[in-house]
Coordinates of C-alpha atoms and ligand atoms in Angstrom, one line a residue:
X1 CA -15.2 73.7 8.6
X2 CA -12.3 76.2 9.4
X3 CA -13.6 79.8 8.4
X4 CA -16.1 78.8 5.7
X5 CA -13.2 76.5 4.4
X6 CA -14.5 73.0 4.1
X7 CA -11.6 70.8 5.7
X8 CA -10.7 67.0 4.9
X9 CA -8.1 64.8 6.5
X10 CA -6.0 61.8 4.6
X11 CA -4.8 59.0 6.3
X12 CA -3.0 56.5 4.4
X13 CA -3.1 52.7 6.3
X14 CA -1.3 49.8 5.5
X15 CA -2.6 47.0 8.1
X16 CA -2.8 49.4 11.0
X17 CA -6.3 47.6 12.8
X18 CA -4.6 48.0 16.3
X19 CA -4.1 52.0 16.3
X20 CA -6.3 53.2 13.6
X21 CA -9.8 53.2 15.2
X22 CA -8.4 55.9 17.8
X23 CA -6.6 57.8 15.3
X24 CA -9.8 58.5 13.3
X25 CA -11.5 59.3 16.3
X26 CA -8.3 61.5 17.9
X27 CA -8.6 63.1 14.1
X28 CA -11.8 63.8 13.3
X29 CA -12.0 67.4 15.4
X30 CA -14.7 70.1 15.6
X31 CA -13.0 71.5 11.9
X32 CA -12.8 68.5 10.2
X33 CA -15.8 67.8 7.8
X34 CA -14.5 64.0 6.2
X35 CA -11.4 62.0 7.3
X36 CA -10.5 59.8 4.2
X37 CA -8.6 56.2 5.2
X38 CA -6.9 54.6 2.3
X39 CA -6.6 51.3 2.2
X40 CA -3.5 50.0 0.7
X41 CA -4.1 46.3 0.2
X42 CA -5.0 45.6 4.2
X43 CA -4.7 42.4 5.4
X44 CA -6.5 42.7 8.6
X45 CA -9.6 44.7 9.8
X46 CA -8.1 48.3 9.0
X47 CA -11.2 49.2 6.9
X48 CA -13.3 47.8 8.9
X49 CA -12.5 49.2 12.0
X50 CA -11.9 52.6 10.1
X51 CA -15.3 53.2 9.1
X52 CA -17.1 52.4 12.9
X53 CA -15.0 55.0 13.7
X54 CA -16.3 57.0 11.4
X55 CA -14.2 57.4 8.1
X56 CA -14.7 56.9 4.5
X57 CA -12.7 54.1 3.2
X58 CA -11.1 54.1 -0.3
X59 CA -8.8 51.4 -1.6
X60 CA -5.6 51.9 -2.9
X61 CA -4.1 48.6 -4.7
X62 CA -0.9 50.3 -5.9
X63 CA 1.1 49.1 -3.2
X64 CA 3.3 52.5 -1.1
X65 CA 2.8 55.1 1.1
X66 CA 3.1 57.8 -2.0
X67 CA 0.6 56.1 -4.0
X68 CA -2.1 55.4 -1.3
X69 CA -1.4 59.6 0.1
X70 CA -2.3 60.3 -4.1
X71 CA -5.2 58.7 -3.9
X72 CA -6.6 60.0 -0.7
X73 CA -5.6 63.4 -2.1
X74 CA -7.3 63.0 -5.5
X75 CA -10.4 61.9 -3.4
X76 CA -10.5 65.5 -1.2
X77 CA -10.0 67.6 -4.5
X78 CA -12.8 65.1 -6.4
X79 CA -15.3 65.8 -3.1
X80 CA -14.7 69.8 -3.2
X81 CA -12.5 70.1 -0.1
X82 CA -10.8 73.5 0.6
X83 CA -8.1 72.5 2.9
X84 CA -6.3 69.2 3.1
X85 CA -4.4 67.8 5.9
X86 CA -2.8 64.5 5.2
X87 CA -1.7 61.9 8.8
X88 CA -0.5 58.5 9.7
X89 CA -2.8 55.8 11.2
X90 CA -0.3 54.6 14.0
X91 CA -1.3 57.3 16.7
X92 CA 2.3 58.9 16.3
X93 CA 0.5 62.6 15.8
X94 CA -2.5 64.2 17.5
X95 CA -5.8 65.8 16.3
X96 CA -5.2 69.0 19.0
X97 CA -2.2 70.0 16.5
X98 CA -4.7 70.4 13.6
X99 CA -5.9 74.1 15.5
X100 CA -2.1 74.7 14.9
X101 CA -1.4 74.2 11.2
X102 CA -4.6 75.9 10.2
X103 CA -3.4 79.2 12.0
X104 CA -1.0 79.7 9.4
X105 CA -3.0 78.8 6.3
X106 CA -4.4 82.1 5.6
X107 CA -1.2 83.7 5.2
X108 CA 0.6 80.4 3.6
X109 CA 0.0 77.7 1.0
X110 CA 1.2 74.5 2.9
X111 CA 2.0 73.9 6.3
X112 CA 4.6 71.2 7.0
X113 CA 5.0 69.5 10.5
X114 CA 8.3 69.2 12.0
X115 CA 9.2 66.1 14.4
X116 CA 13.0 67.3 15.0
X117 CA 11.6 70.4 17.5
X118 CA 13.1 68.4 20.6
X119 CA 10.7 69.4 23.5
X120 CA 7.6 68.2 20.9
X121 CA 8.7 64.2 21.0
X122 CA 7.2 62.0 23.6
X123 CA 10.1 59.4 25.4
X124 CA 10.9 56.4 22.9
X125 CA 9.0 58.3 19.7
X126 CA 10.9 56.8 16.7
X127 CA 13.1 60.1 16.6
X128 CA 16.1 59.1 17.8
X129 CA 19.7 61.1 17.5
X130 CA 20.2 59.4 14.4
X131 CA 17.1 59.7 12.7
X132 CA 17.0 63.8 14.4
X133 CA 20.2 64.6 12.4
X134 CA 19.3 62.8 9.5
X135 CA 16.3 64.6 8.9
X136 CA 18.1 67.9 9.5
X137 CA 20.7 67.5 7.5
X138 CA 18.4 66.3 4.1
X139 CA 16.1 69.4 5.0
X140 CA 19.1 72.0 5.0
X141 CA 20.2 70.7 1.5
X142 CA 16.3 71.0 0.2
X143 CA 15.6 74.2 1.7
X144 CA 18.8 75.3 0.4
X145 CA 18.6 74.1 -3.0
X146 CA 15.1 74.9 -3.3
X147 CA 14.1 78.4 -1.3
X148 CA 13.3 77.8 2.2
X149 CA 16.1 77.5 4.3
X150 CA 14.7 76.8 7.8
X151 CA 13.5 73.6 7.1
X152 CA 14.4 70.8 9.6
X153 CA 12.0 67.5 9.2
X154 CA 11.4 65.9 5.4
X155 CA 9.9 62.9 6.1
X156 CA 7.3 64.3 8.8
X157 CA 3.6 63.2 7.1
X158 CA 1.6 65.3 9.4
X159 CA 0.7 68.6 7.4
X160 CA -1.7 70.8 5.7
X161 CA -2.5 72.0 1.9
X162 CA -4.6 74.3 0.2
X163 CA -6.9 73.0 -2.5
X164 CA -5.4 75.2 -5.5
X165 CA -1.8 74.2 -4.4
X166 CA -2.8 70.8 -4.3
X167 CA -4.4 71.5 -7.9
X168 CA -1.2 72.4 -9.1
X169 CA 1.2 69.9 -7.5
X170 CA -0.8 67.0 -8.4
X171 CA -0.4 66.1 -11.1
X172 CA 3.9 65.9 -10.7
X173 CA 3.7 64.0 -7.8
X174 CA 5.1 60.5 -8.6
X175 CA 7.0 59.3 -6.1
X176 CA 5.4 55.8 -4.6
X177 CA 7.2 55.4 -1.6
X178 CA 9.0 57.7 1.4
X179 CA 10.0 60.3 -1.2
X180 CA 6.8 61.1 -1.9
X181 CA 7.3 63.0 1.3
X182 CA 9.9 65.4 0.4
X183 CA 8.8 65.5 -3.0
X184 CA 5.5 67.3 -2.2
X185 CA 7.5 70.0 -0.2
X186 CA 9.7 70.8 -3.4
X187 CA 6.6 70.6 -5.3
X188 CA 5.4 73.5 -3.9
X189 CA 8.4 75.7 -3.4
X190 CA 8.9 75.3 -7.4
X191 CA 5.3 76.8 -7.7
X192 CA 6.1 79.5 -5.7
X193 CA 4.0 78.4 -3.0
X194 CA 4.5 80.1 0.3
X195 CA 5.2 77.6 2.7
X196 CA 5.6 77.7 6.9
X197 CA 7.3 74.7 8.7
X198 CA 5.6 74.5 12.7
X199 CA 6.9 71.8 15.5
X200 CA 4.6 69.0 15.8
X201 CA 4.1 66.3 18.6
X202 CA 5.5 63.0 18.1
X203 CA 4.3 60.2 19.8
X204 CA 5.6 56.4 20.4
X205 CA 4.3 54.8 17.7
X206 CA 0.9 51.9 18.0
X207 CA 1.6 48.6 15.9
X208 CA 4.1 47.4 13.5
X209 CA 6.3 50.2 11.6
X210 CA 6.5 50.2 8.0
X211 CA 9.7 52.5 6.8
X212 CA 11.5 53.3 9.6
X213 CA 12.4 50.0 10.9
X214 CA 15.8 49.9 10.8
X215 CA 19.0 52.3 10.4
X216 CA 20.0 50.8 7.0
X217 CA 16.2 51.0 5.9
X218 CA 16.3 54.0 7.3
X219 CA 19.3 55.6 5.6
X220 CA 18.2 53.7 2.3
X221 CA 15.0 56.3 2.2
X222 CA 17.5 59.0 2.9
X223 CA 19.2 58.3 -0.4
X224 CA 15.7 58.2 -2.0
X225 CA 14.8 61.0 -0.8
X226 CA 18.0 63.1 -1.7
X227 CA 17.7 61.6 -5.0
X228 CA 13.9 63.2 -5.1
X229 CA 16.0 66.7 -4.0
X230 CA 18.4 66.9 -6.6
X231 CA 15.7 66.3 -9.3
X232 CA 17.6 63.2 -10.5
Ligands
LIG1 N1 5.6 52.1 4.5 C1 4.3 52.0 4.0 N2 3.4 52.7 4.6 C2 2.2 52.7 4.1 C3 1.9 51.9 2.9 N3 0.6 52.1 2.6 C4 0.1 52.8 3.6 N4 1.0 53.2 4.5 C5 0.8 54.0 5.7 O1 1.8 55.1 5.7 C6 2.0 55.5 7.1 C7 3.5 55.5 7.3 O2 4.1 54.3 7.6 P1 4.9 54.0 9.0 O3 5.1 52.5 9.1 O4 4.2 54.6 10.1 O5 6.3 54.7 8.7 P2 7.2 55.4 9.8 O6 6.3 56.5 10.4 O7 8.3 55.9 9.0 O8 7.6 54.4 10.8 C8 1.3 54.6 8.0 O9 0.0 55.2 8.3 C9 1.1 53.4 7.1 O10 0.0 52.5 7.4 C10 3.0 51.2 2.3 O11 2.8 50.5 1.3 N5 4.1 51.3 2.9
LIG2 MG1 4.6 56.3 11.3

């Protein structure tokens, strides 16, 4: 609970046994009434080891990290949650930054993590120079194109929703993969939602990565996502 405002986290997890059990716990703060895992198609003990921990587990069979996030969302707004904060299961970001994204909610829509702020990204976090200027550079074109210019970080999953922006938004998400991402942030600037960007901590990430494993991978979600930017 965050000023009467009953709070629910989404994580979406794709075999992620090893860090998910302390992510759950790391997550599941003094304002946090649920924390929602979705299981997309696990392999391992993910659900299992989610709910000791003490989260609800939902499946997800479509297979992507935008279609298991839809689902946890569509869960939060089906169990009457006011704010929505949506997370990764492999211990990259920390619970003590949640205070942080719900100071701005009063006064904004949607608050978006960045992982490019520099002095916020723990030695060997999966943000290296290439990936740092990559981010930068898609963010400058959306924020650009679509109305808030200091953006710096698209891809960063660590970040905070109200319930009747998330009404709204919904329903146009469709992106199944990385996009999804950057989609949900033009989303809401084309609803005229009122949107604040604040640095995040990054952390070296706990068990096998899923996007970013490789440069070309990498700069194949880029594409993706500008292609989500330009509306094409
Ligand atoms: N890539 C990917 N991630 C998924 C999928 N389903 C759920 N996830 C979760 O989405 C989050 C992001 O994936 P991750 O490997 O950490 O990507 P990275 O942060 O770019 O390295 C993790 O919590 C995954 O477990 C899926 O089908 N694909
Ligand atoms: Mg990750």
């Amino acid at each position: 609970m965050y000023k009467g405002k009953r709070v629910c986290v989404v994580i979406p997890a794709w075999n992620e046994e090893e860090p998910i059990g302390h992510t759950v716990k790391n997550f599941l703060t003094q304002e946090v009434d649920e924390l929602i895992v979705v299981d997309n198609n696990s392999t391992d003990n993910t659900a299992k080891v989610a709910r000791r921990a003490g989260a609800t587990v939902v499946p997800e069979p479509i297979q992507g990290y935008g279609a298991a996030i839809r689902r946890g969302l569509r869960e939060a707004l089906n169990r009457g949650y006011d704010l929505i904060i949506i997370t990764e299961a492999d211990q990259t970001f920390l619970g003590t930054d949640i205070p942080n994204l719900l100071e701005h909610i009063d006064k904004h829509h949607f608050v978006v993590g960045t992982r490019t702020a520099t002095p916020y990204l723990e030695e060997g976090a999966n943000m290296g120079l290439f990936l740092v200027v990559g981010n930068i550079a898609v963010a400058k074109l959306l924020g650009l194109l679509h109305g808030y210019p200091p953006l710096t970080d698209v891809g960063c999953t660590l970040r905070l929703i109200r319930r009747e922006m998330l009404e709204a938004i919904l329903p146009e998400l469709d992106a199944e993969g990385a996009a999804f991402s950057p989609q949900m942030i033009v989303k809401v600037l084309q609803h005229s939602g009122k949107m604040k960007e604040i640095p995040v901590h990054y952390l070296v990430r706990v068990g096998e990565a899923k996007i970013t494993t490789s440069k070309r991978k990498a700069f194949g979600t880029g594409l993706k996502m500008i292609r989500v930017i330009l509306g094409l």
